[in-house]
Coordinates of C-alpha atoms in Angstrom, one line a residue:
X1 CA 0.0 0.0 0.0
X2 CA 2.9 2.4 1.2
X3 CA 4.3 1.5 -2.4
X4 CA 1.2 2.6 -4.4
X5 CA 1.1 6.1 -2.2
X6 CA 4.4 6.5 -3.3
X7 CA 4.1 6.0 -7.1
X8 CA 0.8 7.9 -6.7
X9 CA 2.3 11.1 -5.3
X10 CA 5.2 10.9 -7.6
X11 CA 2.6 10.7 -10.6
X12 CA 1.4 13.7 -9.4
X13 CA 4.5 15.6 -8.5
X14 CA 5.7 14.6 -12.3
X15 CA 2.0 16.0 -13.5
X16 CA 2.4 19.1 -11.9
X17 CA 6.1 20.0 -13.1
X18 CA 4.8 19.0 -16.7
X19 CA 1.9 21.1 -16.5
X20 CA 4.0 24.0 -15.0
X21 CA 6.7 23.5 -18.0
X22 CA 3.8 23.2 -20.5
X23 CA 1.8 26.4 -19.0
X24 CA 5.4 28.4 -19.4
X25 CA 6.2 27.5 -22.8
X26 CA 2.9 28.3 -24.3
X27 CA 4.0 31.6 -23.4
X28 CA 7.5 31.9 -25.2
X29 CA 7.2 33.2 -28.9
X30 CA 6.5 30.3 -31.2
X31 CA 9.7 28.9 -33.4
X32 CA 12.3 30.5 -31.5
X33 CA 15.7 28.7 -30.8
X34 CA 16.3 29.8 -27.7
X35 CA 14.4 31.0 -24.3
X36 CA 15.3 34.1 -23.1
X37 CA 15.9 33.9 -19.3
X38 CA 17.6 37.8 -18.5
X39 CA 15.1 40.2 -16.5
X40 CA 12.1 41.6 -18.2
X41 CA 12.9 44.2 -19.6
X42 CA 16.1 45.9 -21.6
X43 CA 16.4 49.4 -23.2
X44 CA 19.1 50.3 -25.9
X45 CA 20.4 53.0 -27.6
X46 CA 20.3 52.8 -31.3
X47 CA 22.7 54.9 -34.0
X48 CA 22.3 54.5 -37.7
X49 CA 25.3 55.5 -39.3
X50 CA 25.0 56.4 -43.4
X51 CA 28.3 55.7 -45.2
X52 CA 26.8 56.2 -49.0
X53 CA 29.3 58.3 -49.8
X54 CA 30.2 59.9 -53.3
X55 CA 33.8 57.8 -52.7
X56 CA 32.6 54.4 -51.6
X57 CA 29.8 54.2 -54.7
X58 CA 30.9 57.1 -57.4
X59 CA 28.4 55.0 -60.0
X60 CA 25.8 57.4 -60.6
X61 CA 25.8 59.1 -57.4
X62 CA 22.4 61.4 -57.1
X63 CA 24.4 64.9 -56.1
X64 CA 20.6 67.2 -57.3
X65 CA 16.5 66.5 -57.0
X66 CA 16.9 64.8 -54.7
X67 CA 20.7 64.2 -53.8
X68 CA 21.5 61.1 -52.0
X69 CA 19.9 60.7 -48.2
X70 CA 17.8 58.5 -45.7
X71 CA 14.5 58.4 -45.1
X72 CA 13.2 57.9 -41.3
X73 CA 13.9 54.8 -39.2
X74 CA 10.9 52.7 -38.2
X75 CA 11.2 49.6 -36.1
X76 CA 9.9 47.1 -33.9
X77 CA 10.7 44.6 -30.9
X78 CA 9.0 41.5 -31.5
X79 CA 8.5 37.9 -30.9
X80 CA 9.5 35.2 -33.8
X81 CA 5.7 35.2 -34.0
X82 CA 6.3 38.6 -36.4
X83 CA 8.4 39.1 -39.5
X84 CA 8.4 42.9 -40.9
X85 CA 10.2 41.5 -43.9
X86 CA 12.9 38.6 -44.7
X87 CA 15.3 38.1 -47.5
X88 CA 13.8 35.9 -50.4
X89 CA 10.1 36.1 -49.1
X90 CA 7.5 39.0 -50.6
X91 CA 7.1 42.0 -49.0
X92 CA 4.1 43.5 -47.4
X93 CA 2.4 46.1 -48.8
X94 CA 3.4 48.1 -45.9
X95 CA 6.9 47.5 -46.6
X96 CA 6.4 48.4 -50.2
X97 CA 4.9 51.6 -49.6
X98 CA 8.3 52.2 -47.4
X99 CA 10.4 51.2 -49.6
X100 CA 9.0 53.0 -52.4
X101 CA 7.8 56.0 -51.2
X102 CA 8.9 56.4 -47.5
X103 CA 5.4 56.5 -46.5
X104 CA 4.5 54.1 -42.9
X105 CA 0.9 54.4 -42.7
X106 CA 0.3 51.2 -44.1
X107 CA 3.4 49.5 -42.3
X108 CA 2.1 51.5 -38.7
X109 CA -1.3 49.1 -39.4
X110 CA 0.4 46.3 -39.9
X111 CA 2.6 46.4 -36.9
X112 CA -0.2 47.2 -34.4
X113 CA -2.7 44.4 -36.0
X114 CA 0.0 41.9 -35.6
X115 CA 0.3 43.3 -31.7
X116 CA -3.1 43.4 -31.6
X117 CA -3.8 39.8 -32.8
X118 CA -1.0 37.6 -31.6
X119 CA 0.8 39.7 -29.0
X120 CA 4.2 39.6 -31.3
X121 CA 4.8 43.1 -31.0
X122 CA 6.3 44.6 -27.9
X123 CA 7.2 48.3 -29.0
X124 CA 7.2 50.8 -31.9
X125 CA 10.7 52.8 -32.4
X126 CA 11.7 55.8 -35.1
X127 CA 14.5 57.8 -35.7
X128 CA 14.5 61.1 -38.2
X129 CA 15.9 60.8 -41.8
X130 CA 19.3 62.0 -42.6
X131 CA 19.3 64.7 -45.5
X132 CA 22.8 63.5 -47.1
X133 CA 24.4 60.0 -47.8
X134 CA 26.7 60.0 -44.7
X135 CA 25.5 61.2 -41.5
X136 CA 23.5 60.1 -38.3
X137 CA 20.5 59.6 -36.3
X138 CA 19.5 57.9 -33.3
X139 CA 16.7 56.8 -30.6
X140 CA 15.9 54.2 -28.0
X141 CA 14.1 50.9 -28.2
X142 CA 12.8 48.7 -25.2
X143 CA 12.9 45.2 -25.6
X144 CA 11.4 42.7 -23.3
X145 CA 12.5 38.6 -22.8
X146 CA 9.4 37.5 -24.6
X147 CA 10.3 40.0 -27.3
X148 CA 13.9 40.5 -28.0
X149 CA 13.9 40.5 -31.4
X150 CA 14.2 43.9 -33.2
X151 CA 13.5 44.6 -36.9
X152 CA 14.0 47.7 -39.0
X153 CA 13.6 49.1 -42.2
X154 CA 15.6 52.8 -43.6
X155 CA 14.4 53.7 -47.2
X156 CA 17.6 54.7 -49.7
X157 CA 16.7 57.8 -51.5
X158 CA 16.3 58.5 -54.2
X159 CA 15.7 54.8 -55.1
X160 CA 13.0 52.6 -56.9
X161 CA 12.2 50.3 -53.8
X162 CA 15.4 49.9 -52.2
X163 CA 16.2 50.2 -48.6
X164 CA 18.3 49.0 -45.6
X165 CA 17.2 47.0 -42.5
X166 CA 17.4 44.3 -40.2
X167 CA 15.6 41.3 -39.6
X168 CA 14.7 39.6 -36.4
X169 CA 18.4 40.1 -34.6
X170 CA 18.0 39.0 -31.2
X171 CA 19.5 41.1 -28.4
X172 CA 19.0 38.3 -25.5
X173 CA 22.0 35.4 -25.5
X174 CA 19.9 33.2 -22.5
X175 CA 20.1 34.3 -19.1
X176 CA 21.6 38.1 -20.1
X177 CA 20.9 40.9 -22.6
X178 CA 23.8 41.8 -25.1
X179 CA 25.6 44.8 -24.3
X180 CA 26.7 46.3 -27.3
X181 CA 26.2 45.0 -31.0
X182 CA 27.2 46.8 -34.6
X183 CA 25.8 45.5 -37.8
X184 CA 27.1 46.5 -40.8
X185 CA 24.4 47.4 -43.7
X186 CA 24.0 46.2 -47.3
X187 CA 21.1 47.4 -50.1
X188 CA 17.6 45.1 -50.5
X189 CA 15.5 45.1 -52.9
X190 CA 11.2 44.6 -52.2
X191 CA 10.7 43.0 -55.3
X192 CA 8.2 46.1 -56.2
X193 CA 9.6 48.1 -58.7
X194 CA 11.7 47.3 -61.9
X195 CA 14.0 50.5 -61.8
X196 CA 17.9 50.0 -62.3
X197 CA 19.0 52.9 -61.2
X198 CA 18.6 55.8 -58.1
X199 CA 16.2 58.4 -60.6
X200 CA 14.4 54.9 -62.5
X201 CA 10.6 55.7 -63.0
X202 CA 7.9 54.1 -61.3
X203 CA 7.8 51.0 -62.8
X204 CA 5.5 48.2 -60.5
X205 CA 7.6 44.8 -60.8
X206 CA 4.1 42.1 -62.2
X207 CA 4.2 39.7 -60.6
X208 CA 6.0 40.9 -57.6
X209 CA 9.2 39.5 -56.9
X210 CA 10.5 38.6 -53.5
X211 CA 13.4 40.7 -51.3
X212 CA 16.6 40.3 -52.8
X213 CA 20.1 41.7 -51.7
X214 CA 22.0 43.8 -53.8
X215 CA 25.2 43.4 -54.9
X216 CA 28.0 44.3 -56.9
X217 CA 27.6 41.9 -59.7
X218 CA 23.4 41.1 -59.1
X219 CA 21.4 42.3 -60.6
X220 CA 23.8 41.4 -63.5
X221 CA 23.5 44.8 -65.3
X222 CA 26.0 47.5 -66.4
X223 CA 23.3 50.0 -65.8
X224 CA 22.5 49.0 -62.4
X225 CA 23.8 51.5 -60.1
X226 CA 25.4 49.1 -58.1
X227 CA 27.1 47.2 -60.1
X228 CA 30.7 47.1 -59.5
X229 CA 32.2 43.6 -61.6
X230 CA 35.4 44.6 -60.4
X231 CA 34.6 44.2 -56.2
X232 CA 34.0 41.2 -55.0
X233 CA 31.5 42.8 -52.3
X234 CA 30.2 46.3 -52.0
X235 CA 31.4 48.2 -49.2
X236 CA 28.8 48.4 -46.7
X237 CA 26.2 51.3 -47.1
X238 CA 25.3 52.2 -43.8
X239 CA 25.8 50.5 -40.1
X240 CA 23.5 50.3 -37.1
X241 CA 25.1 50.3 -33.5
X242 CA 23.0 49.6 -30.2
X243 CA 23.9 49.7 -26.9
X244 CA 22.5 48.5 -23.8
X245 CA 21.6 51.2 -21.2
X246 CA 22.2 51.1 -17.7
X247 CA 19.5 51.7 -15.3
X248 CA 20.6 54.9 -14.1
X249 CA 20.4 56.0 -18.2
X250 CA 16.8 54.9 -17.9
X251 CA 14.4 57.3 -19.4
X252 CA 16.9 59.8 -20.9
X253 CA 16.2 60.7 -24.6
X254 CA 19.2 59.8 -27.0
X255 CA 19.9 62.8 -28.5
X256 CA 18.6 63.1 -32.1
X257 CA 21.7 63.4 -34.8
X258 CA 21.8 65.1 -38.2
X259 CA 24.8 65.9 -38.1
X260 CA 27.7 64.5 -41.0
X261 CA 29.5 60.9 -39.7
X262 CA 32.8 61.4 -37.3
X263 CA 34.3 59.2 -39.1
X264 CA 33.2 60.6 -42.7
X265 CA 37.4 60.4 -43.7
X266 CA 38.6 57.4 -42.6
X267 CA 35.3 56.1 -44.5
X268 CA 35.7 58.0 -47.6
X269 CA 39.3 56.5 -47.6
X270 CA 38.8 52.9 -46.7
X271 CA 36.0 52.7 -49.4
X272 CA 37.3 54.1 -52.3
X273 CA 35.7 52.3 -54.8
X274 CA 37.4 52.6 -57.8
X275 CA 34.8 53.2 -61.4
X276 CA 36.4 52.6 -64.8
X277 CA 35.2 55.0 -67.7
X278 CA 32.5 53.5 -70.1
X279 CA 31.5 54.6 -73.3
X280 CA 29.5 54.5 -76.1
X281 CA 29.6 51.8 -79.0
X282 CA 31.8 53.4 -82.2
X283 CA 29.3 55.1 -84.9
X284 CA 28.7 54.0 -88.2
X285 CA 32.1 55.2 -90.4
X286 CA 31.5 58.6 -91.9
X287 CA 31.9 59.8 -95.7
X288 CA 35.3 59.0 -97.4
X289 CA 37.0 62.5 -97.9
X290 CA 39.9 63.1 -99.9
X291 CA 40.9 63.5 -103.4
X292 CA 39.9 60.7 -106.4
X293 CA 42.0 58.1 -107.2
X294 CA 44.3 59.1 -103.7
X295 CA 43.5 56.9 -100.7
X296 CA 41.2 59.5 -98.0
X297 CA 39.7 58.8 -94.8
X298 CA 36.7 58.0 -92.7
X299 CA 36.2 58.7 -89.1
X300 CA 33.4 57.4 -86.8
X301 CA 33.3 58.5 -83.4
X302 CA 31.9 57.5 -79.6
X303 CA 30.9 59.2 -76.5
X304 CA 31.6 58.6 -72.5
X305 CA 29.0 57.4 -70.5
X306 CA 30.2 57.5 -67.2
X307 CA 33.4 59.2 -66.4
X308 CA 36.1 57.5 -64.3
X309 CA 36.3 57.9 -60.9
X310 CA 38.8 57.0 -58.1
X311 CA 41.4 55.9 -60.1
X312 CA 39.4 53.5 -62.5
X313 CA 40.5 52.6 -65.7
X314 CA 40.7 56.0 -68.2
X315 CA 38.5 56.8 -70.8
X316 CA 39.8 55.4 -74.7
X317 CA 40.2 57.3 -77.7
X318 CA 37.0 58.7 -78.8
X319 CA 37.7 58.7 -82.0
X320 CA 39.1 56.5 -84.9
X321 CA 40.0 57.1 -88.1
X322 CA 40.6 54.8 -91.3
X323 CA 42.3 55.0 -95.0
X324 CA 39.3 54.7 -97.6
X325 CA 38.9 55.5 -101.2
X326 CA 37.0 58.1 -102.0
X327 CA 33.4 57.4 -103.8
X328 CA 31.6 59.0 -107.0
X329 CA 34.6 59.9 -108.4
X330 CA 34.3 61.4 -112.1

């Protein structure tokens, strides 16, 4: 009897633990590797740091309506219940309005219903845009152990649908929050719009293709303005830094920065990116001149496309010229 007591009470103790496990677990975000164990709740400051620079990516560098810039920051802390976009999936149409047009309405929505619906979301961050290529802005962001995920999106402009972001980095390692963590940043695509270049035309990608990285040799395009066939990577565009605030930092305001990067030089110089000259194909040959029965010549002729920049390769002879013999001679 003492025996079955036993085993009973150790069925139960068992039940209990599972239940308490199972009850716990329901509550983590869904699909995510690990469990976040550090205290509730961690705030960080964030810096986004613009290095499109006329020297890192001379190709077709908007300099006038509009020169190059950032649009505003908008973010989220999340669960791995929420995705505001991933590589090689569509985007939303909230993201495509961002990317497009640097408008958020849409992408606001779609945050707070997934908040609303699923309790993914924890908070809502922005930062201002930058008005030139290299500069930078900052704010704070509050993340909590069942949402330490954070996810961004920064519009490049001017630009079809391309932009900058992060998705779903986790700030918690386990029992702790990370302290500090730098990301560098490299151009996406939302699969949106067809344009090449910084100043294409709206021109709605049908169907919609999913969110591609840019690189220097894809899309595989001389008029792309990121192509670089030379580099095996592109320097990154921009970089995001966040770092973990200490209690007694609690509830004071990062300062907002417009201001051109400290480190603008040492940039400029370790990303010189180096563009060769291009040019047109030759014409068709011109009229034969010279006298009859003496040999004469012909000249066709071509014209630079994009001038060389950083070094790159020079421009060629644009012009040739050829021994011919003169026509409609009498």
């Amino acid at each position: 009897m003492e025996n079955l007591m036993f085993v009973y009470h150790s069925c139960n103790v068992i039940w209990t633990l599972l239940v308490t496990i199972l009850g716990y677990a329901s509550s983590l975000p869904v699909g995510d590797d690990s469990i976040c164990t550090a205290e509730e709740l961690a705030k960080y400051s964030i810096t986004f740091t613009g290095k499109w620079s006329q020297t890192a990516f001379p190709k077709q560098y908007p300099l006038y309506r509009p020169p190059a810039q950032w649009s505003s920051m908008l973010g989220v802390t999340h669960s791995s219940d929420y995705s505001m976009w991933k590589k090689n999936e569509y985007a939303s149409n909230g993201v495509r309005d961002f990317a497009e047009k640097g408008e958020a309405w849409v992408l606001m929505k779609e945050i707070e219903e997934a908040g609303e619906k699923i309790q993914s979301v924890h908070g809502i961050f922005s930062a201002p845009a930058i008005s030139s290529g290299t500069g930078q802005t900052s704010t704070e962001l509050e993340a909590h152990s069942r949402h330490p995920l954070v996810s961004f999106v920064v519009r490049i402009v001017p630009s079809p649908d391309w932009f900058v972001g992060i998705d779903s980095l986790n700030l918690c390692e386990g029992d702790h929050w990370i302290e500090e963590v730098s990301v560098d940043l490299f151009p996406y695509d939302a699969g949106t719009d067809s344009g090449f270049t910084f100043s294409s035309p709206n021109f709605a990608t049908i169907p919609q293709d999913t969110v591609t990285e840019i690189t220097c040799s894809s899309p595989s395009h001389p008029a792309n303005s990121f192509y670089y066939p030379k580099l095996k990577i592109l320097p990154p565009i921009a970089q995001v830094t966040m770092v973990k605030l200490k209690k007694n930092q609690l509830g004071l305001s990062a300062p907002y920065l417009n201001l051109p990067a400290k480190s603008n030089e040492i940039i400029d110089t370790v990303s010189e990116t180096p563009l060769d000259c291009e040019v047109s194909q030759w014409s068709s040959w011109g009229l034969c001149r010279g006298l009859c029965r003496k040999t004469g010549t012909k000249l066709r002729t071509r014209f630079v496309l994009l001038q060389p920049a950083n070094n790159g390769m020079p421009c060629p002879n644009l012009d040739e010229e050829t021994g011919c013999e003169p026509e409609n001679c009498v």
